[in-house]
Short mmCIF file of C-alpha atoms in Angstrom, two decimals:
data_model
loop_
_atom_site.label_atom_id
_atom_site.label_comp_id
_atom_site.label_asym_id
_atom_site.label_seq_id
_atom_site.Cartn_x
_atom_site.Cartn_y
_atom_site.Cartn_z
CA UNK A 5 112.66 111.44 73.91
CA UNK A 6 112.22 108.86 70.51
CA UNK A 7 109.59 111.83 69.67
CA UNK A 8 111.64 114.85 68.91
CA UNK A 9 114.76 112.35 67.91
CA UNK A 10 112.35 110.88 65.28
CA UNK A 11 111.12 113.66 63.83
CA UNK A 12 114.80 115.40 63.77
CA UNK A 13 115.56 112.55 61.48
CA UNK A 14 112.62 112.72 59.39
CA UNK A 15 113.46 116.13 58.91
CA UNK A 16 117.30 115.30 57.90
CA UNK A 17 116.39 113.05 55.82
CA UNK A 18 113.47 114.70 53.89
CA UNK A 19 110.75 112.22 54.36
CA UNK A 20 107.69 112.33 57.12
CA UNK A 21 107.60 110.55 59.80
CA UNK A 22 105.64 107.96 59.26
CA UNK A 23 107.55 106.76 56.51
CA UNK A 24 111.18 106.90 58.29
CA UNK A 25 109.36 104.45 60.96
CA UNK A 26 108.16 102.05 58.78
CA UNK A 27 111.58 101.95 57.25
CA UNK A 28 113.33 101.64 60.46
CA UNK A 29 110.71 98.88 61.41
CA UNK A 30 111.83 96.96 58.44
CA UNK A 31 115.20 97.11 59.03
CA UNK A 32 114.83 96.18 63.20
CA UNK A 33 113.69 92.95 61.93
CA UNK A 34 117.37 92.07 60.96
CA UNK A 35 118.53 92.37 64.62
CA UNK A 36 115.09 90.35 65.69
CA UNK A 37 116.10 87.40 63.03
CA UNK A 38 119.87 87.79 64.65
CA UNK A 39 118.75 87.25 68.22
CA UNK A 40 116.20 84.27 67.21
CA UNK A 41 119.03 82.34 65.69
CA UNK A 42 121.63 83.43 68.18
CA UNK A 43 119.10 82.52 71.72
CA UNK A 44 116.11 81.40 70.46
CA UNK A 45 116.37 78.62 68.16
CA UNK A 46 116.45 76.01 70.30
CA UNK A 47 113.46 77.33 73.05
CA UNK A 48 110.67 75.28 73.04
CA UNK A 49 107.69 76.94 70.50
CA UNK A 50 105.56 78.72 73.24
CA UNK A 51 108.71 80.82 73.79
CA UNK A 52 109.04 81.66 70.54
CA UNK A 53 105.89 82.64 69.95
CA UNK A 54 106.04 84.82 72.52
CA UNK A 55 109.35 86.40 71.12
CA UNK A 56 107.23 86.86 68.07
CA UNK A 57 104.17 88.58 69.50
CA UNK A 58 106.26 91.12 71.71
CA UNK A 59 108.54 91.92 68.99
CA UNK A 60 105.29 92.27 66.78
CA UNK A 61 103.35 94.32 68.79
CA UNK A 62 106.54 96.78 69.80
CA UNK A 63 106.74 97.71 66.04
CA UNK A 64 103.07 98.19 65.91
CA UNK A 65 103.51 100.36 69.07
CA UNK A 66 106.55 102.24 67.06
CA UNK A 67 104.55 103.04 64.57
CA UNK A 68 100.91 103.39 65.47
CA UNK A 69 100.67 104.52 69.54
CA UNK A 70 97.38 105.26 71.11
CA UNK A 71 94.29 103.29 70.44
CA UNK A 72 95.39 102.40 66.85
CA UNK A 73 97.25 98.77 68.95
CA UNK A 74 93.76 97.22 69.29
CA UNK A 75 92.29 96.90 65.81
CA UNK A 76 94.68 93.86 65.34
CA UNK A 77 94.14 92.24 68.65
CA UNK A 78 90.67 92.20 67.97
CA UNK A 79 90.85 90.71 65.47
CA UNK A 80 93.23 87.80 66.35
CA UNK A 81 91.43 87.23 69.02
CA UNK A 82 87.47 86.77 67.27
CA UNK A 83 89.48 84.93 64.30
CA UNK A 84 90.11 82.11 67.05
CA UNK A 85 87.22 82.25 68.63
CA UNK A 86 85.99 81.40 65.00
CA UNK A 87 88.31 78.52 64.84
CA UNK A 88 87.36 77.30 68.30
CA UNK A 89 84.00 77.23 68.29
CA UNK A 90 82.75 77.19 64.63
CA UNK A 91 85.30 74.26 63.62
CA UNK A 92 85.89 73.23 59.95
CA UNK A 93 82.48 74.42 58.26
CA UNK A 94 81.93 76.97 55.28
CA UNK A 95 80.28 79.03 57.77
CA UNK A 96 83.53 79.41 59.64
CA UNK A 97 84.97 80.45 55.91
CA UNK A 98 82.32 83.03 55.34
CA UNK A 99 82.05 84.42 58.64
CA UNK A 100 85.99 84.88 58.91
CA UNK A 101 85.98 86.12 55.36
CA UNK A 102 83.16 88.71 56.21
CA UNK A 103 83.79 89.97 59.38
CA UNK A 104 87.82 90.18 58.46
CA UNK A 105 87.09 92.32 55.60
CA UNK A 106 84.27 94.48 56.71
CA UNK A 107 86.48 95.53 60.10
CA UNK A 108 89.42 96.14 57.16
CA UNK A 109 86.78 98.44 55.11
CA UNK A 110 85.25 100.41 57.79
CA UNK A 111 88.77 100.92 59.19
CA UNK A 112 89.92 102.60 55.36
CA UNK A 113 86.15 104.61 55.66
CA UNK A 114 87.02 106.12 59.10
CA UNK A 115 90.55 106.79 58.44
CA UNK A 116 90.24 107.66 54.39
CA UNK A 117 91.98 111.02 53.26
CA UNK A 118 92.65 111.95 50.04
CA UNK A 119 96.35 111.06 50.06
CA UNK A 120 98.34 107.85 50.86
CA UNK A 121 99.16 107.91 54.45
CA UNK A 122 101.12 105.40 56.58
CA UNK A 123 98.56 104.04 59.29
CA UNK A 124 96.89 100.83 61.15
CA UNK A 125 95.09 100.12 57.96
CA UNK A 126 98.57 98.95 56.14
CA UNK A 127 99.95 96.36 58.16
CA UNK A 128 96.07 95.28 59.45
CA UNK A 129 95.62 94.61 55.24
CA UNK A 130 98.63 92.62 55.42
CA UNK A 131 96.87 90.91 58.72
CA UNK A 132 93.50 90.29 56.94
CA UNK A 133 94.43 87.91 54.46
CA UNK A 134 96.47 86.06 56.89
CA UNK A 135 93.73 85.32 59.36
CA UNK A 136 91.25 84.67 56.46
CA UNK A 137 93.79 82.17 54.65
CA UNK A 138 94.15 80.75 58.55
CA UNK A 139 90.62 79.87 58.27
CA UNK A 140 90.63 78.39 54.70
CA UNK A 141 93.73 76.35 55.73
CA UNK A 142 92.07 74.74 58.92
CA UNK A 143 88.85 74.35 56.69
CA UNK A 144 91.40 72.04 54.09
CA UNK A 145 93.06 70.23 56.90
CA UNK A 146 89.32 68.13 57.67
CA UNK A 147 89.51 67.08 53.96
CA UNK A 148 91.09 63.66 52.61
CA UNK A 149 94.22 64.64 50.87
CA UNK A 150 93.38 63.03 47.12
CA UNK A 151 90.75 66.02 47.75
CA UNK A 152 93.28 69.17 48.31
CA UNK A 153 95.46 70.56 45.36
CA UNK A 154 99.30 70.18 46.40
CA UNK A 155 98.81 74.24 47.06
CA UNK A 156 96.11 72.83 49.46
CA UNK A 157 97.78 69.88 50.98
CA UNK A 158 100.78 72.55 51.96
CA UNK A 159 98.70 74.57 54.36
CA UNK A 160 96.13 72.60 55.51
CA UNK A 161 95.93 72.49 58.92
CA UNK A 162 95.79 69.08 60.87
CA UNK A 163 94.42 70.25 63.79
CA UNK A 164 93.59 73.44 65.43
CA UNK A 165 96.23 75.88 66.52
CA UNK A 166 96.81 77.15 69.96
CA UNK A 167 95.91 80.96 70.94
CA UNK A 168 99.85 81.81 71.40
CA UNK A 169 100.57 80.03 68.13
CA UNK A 170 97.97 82.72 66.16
CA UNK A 171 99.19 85.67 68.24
CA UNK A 172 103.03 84.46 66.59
CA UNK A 173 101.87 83.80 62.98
CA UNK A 174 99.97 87.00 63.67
CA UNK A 175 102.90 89.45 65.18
CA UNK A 176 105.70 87.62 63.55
CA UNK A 177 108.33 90.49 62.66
CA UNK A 178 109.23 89.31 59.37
CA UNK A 179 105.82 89.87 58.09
CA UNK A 180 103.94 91.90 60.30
CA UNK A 181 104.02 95.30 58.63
CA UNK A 182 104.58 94.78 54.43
CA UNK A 183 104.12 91.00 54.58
CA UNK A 184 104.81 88.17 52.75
CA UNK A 185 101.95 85.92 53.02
CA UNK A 186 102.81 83.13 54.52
CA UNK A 187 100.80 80.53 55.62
CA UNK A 188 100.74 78.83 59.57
CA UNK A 189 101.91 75.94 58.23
CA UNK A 190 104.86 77.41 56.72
CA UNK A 191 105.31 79.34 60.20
CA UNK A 192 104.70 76.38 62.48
CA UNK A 193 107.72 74.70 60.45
CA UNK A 194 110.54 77.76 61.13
CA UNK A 195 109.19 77.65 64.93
CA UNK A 196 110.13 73.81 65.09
CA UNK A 197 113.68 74.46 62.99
CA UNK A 198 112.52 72.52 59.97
CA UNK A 199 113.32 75.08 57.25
CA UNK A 200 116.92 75.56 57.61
CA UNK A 201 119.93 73.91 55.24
CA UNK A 202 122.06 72.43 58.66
CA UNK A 203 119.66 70.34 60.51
CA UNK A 204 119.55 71.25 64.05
CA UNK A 205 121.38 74.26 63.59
CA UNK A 206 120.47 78.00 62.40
CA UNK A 207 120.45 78.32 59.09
CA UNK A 208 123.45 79.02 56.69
CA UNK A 209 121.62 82.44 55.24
CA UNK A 210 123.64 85.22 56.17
CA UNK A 211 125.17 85.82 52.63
CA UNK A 212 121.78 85.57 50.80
CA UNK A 213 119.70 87.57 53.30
CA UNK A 214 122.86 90.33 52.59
CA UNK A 215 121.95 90.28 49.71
CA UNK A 216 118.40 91.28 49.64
CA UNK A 217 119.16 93.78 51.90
CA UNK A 218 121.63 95.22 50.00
CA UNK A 219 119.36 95.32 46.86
CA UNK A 220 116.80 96.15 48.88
CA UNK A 221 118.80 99.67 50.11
CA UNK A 222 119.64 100.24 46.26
CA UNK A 223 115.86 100.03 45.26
CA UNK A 224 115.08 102.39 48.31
CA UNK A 225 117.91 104.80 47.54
CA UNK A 226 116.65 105.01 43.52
CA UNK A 227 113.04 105.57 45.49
CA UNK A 228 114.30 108.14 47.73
CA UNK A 229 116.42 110.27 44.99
CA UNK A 230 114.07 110.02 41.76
CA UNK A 231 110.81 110.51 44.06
CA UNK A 232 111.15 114.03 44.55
CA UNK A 233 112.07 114.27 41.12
CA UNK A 234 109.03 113.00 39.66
CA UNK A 235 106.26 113.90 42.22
CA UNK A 236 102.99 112.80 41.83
CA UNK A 237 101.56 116.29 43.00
CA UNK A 238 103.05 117.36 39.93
CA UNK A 239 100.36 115.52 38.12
CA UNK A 240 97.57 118.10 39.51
CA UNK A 241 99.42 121.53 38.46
CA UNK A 242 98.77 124.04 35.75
CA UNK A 243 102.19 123.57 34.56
CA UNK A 244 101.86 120.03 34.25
CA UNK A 245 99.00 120.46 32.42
CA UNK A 246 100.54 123.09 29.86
CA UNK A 247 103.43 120.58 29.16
CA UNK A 248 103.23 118.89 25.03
CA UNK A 249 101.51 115.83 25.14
CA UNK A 250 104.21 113.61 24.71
CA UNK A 251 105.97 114.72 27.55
CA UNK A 252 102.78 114.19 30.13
CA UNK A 253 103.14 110.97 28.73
CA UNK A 254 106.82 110.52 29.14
CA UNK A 255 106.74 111.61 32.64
CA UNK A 256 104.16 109.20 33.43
CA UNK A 257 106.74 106.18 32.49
CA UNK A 258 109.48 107.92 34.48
CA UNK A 259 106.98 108.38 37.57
CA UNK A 260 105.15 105.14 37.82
CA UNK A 261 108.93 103.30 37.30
CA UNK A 262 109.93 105.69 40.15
CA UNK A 263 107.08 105.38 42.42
CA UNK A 264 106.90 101.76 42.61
CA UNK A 265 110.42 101.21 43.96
CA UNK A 266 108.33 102.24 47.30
CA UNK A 267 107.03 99.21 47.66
CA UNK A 268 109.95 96.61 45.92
CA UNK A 269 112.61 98.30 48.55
CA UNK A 270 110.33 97.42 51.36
CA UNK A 271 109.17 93.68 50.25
CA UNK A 272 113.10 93.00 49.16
CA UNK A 273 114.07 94.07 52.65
CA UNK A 274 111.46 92.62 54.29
CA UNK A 275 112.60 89.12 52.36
CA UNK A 276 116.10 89.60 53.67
CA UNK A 277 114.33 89.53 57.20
CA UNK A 278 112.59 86.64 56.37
CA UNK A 279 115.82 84.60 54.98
CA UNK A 280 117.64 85.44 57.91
CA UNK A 281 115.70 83.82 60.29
CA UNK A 282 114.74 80.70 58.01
CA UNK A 283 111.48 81.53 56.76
CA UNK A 284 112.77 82.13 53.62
CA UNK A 285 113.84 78.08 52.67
CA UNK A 286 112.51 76.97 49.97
CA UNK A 287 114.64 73.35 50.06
CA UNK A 288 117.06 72.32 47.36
CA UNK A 289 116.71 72.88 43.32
CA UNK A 290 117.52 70.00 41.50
CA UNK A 291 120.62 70.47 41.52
CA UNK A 292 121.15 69.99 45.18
CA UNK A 293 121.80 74.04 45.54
CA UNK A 294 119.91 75.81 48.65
CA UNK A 295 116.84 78.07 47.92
CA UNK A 296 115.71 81.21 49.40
CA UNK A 297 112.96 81.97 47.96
CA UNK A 298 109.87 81.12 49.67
CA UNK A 299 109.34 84.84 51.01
CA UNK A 300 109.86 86.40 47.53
CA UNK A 301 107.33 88.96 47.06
CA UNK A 302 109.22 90.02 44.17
CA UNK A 303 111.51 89.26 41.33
CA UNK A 304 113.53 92.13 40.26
CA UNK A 305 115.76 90.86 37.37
CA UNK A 306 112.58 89.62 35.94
CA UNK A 307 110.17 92.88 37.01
CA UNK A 308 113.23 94.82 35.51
CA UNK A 309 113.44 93.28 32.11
CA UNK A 310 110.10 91.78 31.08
CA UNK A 311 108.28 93.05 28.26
CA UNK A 312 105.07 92.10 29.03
CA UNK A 313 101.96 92.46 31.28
CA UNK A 314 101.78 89.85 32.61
CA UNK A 315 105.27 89.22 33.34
CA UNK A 316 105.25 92.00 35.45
CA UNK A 317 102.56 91.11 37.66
CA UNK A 318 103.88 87.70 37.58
CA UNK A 319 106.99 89.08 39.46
CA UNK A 320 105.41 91.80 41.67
CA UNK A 321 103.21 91.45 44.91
CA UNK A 322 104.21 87.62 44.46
CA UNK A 323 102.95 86.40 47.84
CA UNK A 324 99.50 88.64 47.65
CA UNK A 325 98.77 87.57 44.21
CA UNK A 326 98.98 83.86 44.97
CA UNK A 327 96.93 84.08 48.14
CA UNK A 328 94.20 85.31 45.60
CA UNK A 329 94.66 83.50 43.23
CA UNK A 330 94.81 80.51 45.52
CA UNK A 331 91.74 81.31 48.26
CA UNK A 332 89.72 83.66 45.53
CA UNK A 333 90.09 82.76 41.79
CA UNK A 334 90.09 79.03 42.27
CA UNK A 335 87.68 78.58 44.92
CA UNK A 336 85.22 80.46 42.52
CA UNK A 337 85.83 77.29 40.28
CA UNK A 338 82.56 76.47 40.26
CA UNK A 339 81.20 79.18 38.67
CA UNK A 340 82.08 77.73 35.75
CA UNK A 341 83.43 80.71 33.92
CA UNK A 342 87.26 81.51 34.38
CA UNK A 343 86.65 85.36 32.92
CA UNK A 344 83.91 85.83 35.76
CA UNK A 345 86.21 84.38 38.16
CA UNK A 346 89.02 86.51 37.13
CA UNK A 347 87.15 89.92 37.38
CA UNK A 348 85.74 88.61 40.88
CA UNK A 349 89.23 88.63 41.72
CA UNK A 350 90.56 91.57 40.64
CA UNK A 351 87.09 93.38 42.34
CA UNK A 352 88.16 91.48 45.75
CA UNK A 353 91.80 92.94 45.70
CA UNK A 354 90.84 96.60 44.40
CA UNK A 355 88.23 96.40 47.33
CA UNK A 356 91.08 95.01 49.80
CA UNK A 357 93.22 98.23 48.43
CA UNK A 358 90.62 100.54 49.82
CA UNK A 359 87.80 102.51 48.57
CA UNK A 360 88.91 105.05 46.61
CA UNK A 361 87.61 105.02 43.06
CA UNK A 362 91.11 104.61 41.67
CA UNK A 363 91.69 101.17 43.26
CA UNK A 364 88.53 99.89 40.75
CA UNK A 365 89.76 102.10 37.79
CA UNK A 366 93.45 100.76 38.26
CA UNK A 367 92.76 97.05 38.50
CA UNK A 368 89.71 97.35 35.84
CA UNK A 369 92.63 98.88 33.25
CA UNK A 370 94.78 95.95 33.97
CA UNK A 371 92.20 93.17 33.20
CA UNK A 372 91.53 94.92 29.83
CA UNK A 373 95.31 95.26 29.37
CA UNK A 374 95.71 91.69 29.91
CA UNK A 375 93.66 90.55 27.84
CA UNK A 376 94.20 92.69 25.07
CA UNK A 377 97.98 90.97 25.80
CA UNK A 378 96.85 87.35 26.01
CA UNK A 379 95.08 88.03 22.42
CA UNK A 380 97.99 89.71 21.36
CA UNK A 381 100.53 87.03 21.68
CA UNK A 382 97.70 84.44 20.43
CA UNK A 383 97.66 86.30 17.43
CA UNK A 384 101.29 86.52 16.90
CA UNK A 385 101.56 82.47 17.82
CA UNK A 386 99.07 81.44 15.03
CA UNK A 387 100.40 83.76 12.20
CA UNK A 388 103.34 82.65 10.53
CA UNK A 389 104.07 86.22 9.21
CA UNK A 390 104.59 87.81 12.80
CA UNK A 391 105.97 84.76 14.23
CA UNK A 392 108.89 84.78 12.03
CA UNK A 393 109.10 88.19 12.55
CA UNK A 394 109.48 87.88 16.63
CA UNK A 395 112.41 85.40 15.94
CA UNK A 396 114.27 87.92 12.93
CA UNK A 397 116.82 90.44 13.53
CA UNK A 398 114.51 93.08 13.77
CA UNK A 399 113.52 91.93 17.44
CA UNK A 400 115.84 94.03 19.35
CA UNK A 401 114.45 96.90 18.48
CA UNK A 402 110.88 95.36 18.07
CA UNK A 403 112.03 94.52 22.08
CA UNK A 404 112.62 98.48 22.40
CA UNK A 405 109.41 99.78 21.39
CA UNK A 406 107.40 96.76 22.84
CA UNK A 407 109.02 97.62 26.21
CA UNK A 408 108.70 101.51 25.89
CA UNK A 409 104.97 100.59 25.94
CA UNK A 410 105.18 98.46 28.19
CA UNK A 411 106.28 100.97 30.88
CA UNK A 412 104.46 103.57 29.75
CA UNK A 413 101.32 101.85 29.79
CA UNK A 414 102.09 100.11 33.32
CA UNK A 415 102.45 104.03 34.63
CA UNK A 416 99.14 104.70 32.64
CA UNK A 417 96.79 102.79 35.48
CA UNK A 418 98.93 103.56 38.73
CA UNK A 419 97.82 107.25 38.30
CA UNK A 420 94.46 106.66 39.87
CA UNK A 421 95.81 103.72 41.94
CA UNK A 422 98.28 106.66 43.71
CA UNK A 423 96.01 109.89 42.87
CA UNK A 424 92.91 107.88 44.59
CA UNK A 425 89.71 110.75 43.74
CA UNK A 426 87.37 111.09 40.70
CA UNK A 427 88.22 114.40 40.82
CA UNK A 428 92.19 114.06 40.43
CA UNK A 429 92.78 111.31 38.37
CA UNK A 430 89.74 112.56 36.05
CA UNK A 431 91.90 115.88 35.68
CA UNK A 432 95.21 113.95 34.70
CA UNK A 433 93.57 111.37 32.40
CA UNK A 434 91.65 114.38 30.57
CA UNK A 435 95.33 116.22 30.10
CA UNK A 436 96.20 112.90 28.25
CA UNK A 437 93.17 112.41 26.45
CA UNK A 438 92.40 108.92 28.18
CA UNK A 439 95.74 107.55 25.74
CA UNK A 440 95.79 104.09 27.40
CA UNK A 441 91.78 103.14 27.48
CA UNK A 442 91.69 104.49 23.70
CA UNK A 443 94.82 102.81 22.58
CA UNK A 444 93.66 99.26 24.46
CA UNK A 445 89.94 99.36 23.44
CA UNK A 446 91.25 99.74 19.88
CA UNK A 447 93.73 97.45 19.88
CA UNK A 448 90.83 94.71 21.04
CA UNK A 449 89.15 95.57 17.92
CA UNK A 450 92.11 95.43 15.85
CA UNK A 451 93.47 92.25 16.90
CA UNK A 452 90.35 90.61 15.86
CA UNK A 453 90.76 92.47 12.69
CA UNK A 454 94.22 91.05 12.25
CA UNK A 455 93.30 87.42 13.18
CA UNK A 456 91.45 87.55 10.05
CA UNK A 457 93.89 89.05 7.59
CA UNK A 458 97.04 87.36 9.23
CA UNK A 459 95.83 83.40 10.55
CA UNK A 460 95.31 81.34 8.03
CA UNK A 461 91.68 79.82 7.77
CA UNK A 462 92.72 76.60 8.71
CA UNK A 463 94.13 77.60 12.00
CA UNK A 464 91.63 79.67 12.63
CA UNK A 465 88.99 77.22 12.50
CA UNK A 466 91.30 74.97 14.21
CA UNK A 467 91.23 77.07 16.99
CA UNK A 468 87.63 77.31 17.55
CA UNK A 469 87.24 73.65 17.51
CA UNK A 470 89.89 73.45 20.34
#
């Protein structure tokens, strides 16, 4: 019966399947969060966590039936075993860390096409950093605290967690399909009612979880209007290809703008879930004024009106990009080299994407884009010519152009990211003559250039001694 029904809707609505599911998924978790606060809050934590693990696995059944139910069980299940038996040891760390991601990579080989398709694989990447981070956080909780970071000290784990307890951190509806990351910590204090504003009580976040949600439906509807607009498929066709070169380039901007709204609807929606319920408490500012923000995987305003790199990745995938930064880049500290740390990084998350070539090519392009940025902004820091130029009246429209650039150059590296083969994004990178590699590869060489001609020699040199 929810067969035919599902797919008359997919077909009324113009989307497949898959994707009306996951949308619907999202959206149950509101009526979840409502029924936790309304019956649940008060149960005693082995209830909840089984409230959490049914609820978690009937979405997973909603959207992925048949054998596709097991891949996360399994691994639940051999991620305690690890913390059972192997205790807090670095071999615990690497075996979690190995086996987690290999059953993640031979689950994109087996299942790889050459399109993006809605399937175990997205909420089980979502899974794998959780039960890995589990592991790191159990491995921090047999340290002294003057040892841990503050990051640290927040998740690590004072003694081992039960079996039902994973299973709920695991399943939890809030989190289960597009995330956030969150650690157990973090989950073991919304199961005891810590993280609400009214002690004892449910929290008072009906009007901010509204709120997500609503921006949440406007980001989907801009999604689900400009999408068929600005196709990627249009990318592979002869009359793309016949288009003047400015337009390509044009509809690039206008596509990758377009095409990520995908993924803010879902994580703004997904937040709303997450605020509902509590998870979302972030504690007072201070000025005594209740946050919601500890599930933002996103910042919109900020996403929205940045004009820079960095400030955009800053605000978007907020929750994944601290988990790597936090159980990746900085536990390669001792390498000694932050650049060698930063690449590891960025090779661990295009791996964790999948293994299409794209993922490498995308994240590859934004670690030369970054730093062509970070030398960029150095350079107009230590030259009194350009720094009284970015305060003058002229930076409106020097604002304008930088941001034009901006977008079109953060469309520039989602093309393989979305277009995944050698063979495709080759073809749509040729038809633009490889613009953003040749305009960032110069603009390394210039900006030393520029240093030269525009830094005076005593700031220069004052800058190598630092």
């Amino acid at each position: 019966m929810a067969a035919p029904l599902m797919e008359k809707l997919s077909d009324y609505l113009g989307s497949p399947e898959p994707a009306v599911r996951l949308i619907l998924s999202i959206l149950i978790g509101y009526p979840f969060a409502m029924i936790y606060r309304r019956y649940f809050f008060r149960q005693p934590p082995y209830i909840i966590h089984l409230l959490h693990t049914i609820s978690g696995l009937a979405l997973a059944a909603f959207n992925f039936a048949g054998s596709q139910l097991y891949h996360s069980a399994v691994c639940v299940v051999v991620q305690f075993l690890m913390l059972r038996l192997m205790g807090r040891t670095v071999t615990a760390i690497l075996s979690s860390f190995v086996f987690q991601m290999v059953y993640l990579l031979l689950g994109y080989y087996y299942t790889a096409t050459d399109q993006y398709d809605i399937k175990w694989t997205m909420p089980h990447c979502v899974l794998t950093l959780k039960l890995v981070g589990l592991s790191f956080d159990y491995y921090d909780g047999g340290k002294e605290p003057s040892q841990l970071s503050a990051e640290q000290q927040k998740g690590a784990l004072s003694s081992v967690p039960s079996f039902l307890e994973v299973l709920g951190f695991s399943y939890f509806y809030g989190g289960f399909l597009v995330g956030p990351q969150f650690t157990l910590r973090r989950y073991q204090a919304l199961v005891s009612g810590e993280l609400t504003d009214c002690p004892g009580q449910p929290p008072n976040s009906g009007l901010p979880a509204m709120k997500r949600f609503s921006l949440g439906l406007v980001c989907l509807v801009i999604f689900t209007v400009g999408n068929p607009v600005f196709p990627e498929s249009y990318f592979l066709t002869d009359e793309y290809e016949a288009q003047p070169f400015w337009y390509r380039c044009v509809y690039i901007l206008l596509w990758g703008k377009i095409s990520l709204y995908k993924y803010v609807s879902c994580w703004v929606i997904a937040e709303g879930v997450c605020i509902l319920c509590g998870l979302g408490y972030n504690g007072k500012d201070q000025n005594g004024v209740d946050q919601w923000d500890a599930c933002a995987n996103v910042l919109v305003w900020k996403y929205e009106t940045t004009p820079y790199f960095a400030g955009t990745i800053a605000s978007f995938n907020i929750n994944t990009n601290a988990w790597a930064a936090r159980h990746v880049f900085k536990r390669l500290r001792f390498l000694g080299n932050k650049m060698a740390s930063q690449v590891l990084t960025l090779l661990f998350l295009a791996a964790w994407h999948g293994l299409h070539s794209g993922y490498i090519l995308c994240f590859s392009m934004e670690f030369l884009i970054i730093t062509v940025e970070r030398q960029a902004l150095a350079l107009v820091k230590d030259s009194p010519l350009l720094t009284r130029l970015s305060v003058s009246p002229l930076y409106p429209l020097i604002y304008c152009v930088q941001q034009f650039f901006h977008w079109l150059f953060m469309g520039y590296p989602l093309v393989p990211f979305a277009l995944f083969t050698y063979d495709k994004w080759l073809k749509v990178y040729s038809s633009i003559y490889f613009c953003g590699h040749v305009f960032f590869f110069a603009s390394y060489v210039l900006v030393i250039y520029l240093r030269k001609v525009l830094v005076p020699r005593k700031r220069r040199e004052e800058k190598k001694e630092e």
